[in-house]
mmCIF file of C-alpha atoms and ligand atoms in Angstrom:
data_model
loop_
_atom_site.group_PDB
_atom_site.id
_atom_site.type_symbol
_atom_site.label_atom_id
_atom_site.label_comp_id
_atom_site.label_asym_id
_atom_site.label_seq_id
_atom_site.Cartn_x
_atom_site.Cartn_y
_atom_site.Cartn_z
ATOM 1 C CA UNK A 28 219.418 -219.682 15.937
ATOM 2 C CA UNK A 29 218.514 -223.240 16.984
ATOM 3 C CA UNK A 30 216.800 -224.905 14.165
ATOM 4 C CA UNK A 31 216.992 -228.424 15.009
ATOM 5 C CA UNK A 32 213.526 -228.415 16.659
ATOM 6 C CA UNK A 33 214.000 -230.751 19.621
ATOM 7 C CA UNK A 34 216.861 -232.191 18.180
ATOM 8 C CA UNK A 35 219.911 -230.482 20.084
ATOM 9 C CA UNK A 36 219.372 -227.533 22.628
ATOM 10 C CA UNK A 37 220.599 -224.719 22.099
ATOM 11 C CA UNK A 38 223.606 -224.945 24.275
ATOM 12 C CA UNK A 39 224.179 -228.017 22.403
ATOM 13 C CA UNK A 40 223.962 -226.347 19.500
ATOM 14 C CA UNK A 41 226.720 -223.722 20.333
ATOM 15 C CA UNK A 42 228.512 -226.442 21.709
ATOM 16 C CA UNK A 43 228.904 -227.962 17.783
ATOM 17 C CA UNK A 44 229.309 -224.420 16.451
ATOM 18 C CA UNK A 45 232.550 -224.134 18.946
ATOM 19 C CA UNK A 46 233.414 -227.311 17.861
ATOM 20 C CA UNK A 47 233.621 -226.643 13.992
ATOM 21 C CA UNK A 48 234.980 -223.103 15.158
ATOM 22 C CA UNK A 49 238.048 -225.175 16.422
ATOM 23 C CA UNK A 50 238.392 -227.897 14.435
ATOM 24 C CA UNK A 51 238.857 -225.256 11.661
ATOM 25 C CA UNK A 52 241.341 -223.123 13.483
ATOM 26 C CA UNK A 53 244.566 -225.008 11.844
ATOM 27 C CA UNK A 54 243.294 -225.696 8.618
ATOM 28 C CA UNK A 55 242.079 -224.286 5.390
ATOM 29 C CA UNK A 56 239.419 -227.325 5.358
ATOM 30 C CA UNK A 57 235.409 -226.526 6.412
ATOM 31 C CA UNK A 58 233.598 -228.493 8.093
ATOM 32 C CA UNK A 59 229.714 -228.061 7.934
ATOM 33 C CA UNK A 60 227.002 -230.153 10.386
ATOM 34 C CA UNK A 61 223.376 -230.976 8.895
ATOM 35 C CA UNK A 62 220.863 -232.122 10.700
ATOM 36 C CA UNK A 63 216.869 -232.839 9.760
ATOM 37 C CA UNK A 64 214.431 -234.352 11.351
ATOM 38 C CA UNK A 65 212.502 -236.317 8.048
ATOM 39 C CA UNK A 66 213.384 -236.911 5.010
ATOM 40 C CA UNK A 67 211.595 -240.013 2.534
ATOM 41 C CA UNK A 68 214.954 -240.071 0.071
ATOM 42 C CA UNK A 69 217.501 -242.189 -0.300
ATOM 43 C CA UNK A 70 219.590 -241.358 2.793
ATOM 44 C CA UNK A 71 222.412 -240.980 0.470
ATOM 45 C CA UNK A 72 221.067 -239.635 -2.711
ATOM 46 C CA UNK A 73 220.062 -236.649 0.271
ATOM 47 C CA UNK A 74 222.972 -236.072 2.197
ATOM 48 C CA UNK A 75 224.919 -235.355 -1.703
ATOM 49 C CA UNK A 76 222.199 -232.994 -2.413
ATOM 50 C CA UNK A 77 222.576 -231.599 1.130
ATOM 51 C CA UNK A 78 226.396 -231.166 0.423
ATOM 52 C CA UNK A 79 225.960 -229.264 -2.954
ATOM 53 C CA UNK A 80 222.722 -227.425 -2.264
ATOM 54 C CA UNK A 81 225.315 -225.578 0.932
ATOM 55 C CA UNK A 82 227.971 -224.888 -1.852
ATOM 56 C CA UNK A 83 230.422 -227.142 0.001
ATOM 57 C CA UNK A 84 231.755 -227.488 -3.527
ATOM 58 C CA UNK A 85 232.978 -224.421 -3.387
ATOM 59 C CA UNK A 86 236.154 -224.064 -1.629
ATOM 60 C CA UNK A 87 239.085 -223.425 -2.928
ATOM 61 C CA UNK A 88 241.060 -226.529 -2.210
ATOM 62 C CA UNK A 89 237.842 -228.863 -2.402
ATOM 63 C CA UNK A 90 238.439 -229.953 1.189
ATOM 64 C CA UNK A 91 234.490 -229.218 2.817
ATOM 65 C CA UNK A 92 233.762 -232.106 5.055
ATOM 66 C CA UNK A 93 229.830 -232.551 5.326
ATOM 67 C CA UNK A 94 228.687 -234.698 8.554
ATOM 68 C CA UNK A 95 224.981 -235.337 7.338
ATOM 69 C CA UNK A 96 222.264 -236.544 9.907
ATOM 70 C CA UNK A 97 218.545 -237.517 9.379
ATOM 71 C CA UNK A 98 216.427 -238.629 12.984
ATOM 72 C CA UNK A 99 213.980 -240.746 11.627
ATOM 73 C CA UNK A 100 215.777 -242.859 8.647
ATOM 74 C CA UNK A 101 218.475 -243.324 11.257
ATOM 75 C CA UNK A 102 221.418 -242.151 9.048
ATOM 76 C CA UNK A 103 224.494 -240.355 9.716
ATOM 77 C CA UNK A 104 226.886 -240.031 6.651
ATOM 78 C CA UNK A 105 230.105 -238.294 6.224
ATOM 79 C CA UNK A 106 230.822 -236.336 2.886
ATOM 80 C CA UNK A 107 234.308 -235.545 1.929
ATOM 81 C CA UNK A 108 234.697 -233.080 -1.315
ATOM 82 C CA UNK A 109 237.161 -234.715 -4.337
ATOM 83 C CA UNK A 110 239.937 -232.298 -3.012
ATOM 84 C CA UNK A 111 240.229 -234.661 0.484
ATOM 85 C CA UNK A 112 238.924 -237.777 -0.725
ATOM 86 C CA UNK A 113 241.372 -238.438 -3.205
ATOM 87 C CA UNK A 114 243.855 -238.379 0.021
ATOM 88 C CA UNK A 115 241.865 -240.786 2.246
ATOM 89 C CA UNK A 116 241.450 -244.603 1.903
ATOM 90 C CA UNK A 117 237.703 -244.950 0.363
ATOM 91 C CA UNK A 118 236.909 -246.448 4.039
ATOM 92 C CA UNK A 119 238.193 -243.414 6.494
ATOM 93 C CA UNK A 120 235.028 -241.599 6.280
ATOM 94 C CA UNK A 121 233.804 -245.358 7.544
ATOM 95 C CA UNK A 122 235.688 -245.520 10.650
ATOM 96 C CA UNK A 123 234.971 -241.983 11.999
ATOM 97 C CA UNK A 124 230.979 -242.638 11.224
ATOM 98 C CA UNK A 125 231.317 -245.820 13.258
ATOM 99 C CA UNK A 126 232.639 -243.602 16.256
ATOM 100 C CA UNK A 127 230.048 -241.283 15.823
ATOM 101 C CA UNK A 128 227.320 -243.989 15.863
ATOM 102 C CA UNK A 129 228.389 -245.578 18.921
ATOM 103 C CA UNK A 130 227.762 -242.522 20.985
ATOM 104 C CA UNK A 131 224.033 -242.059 18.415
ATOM 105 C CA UNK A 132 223.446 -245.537 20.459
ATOM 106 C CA UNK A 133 223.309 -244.164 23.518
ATOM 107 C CA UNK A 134 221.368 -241.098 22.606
ATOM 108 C CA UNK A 135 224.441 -238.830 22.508
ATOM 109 C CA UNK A 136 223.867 -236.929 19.694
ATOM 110 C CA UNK A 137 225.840 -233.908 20.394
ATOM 111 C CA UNK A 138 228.785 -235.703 22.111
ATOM 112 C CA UNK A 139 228.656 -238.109 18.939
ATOM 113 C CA UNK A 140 228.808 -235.113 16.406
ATOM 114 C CA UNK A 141 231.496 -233.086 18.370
ATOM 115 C CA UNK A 142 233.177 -236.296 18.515
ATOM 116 C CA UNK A 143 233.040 -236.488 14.897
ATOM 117 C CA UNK A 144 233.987 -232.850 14.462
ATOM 118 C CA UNK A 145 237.260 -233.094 16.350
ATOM 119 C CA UNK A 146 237.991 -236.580 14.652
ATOM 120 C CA UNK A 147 237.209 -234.919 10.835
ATOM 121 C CA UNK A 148 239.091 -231.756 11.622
ATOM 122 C CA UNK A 149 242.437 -233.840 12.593
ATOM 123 C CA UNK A 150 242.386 -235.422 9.392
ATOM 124 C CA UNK A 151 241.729 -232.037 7.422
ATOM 125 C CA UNK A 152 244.622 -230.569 9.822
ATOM 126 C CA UNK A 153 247.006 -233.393 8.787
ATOM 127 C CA UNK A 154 246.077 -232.441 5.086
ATOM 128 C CA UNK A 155 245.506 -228.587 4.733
ATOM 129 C CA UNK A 156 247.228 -227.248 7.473
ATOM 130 C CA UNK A 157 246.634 -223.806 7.704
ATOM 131 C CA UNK A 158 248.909 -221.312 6.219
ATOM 132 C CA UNK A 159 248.572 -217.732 6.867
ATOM 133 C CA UNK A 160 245.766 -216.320 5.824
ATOM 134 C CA UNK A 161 242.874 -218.871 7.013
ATOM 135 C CA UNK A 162 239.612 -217.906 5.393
ATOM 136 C CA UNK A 163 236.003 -219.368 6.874
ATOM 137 C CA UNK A 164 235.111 -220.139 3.378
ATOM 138 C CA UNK A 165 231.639 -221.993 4.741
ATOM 139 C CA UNK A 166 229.573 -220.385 7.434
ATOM 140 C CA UNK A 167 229.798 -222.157 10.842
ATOM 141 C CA UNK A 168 226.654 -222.677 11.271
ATOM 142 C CA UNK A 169 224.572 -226.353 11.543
ATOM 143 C CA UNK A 170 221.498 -226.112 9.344
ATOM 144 C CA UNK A 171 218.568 -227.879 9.047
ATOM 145 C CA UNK A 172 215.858 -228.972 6.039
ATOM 146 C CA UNK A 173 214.083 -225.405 6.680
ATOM 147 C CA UNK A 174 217.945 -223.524 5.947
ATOM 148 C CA UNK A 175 217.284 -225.331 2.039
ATOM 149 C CA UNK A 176 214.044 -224.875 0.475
HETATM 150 CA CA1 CA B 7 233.679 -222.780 8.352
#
C-alpha cells in the first residue's frame, strides 16, 4: 500500500488518500497525487508524462488535477487537464504550488500536499460541482515511479 519508500508513512499516506477522498466528494473533478523519489528528466517534460501515462486524460469533463512531486530534483508541479485550465488564469496552478512549497520548506510534505489537495479540490468544486451521480473516474490512490513501468 505505501509505495513512497521513506517518503510519507503510511498513516501519512492514508491521510492524502482521505484527503483526495474529500476533496472529491462535491465534484465530478479527480484529483490524483504522484510522488517519486528520482527522476534525471526534465521535471516538467516528467510530471506531463506522469499525467498521461495515469490516464488523467480520460475523464469525462477533462477536469483531472495532477499534483506531481519528485524528492531529489526538488519539484512539485501542478497539472490541470484542458477541461479546467481553460477556466483558470494560466497562473492559479502558480499560487496553490507556492502554498504547497512553503510547508515543502519546512519538511512538511504531507501537510503541504493535503494542503494542496483541499486548495485544488475548492477550485474543481467551484467548477464541476457535483451533480447526482458522482463517479471516481481515477483511482484514489498516490502512486509512485514503480506504479508506471
Ligand atoms: Ca478519484
Amino acid at each position: 500500500m505505501n509505495k513512497q519508500k521513506g517518503i510519507l508513512s503510511e498513516v501519512e499516506t492514508a491521510q492524502l488518500v482521505q484527503a483526495i477522498q474529500e476533496a472529491e466528494l462535491r465534484t465530478s473533478g479527480e484529483i490524483r497525487v504522484h510522488i517519486e523519489q528520482i527522476q534525471k528528466k526534465v521535471s516538467m517534460d516528467r510530471a506531463v508524462e506522469v499525467f498521461y501515462a495515469l490516464g488523467m486524460d480520460k475523464t469525462i469533463n477533462r477536469n483531472g488535477v495532477l499534483l506531481y512531486v519528485c524528492m531529489n530534483t526538488h519539484s512539485f508541479i501542478i497539472i490541470g487537464d484542458e477541461g479546467i485550465n481553460k477556466q483558470v488564469p494560466g497562473d492559479y496552478w502558480n499560487t496553490i504550488k507556492d502554498e504547497v512549497i512553503s510547508f515543502f520548506k519546512e519538511g512538511k510534505i504531507k501537510d503541504g500536499l493535503v494542503r494542496g489537495v483541499e486548495l485544488v479540490g475548492q477550485k474543481l468544486v467551484e467548477l464541476y460541482p457535483s451533480t447526482g451521480e458522482n463517479k471516481d473516474e481515477l483511482p484514489n490512490e498516490i502512486t509512485s515511479h514503480e506504479d508506471l513501468w
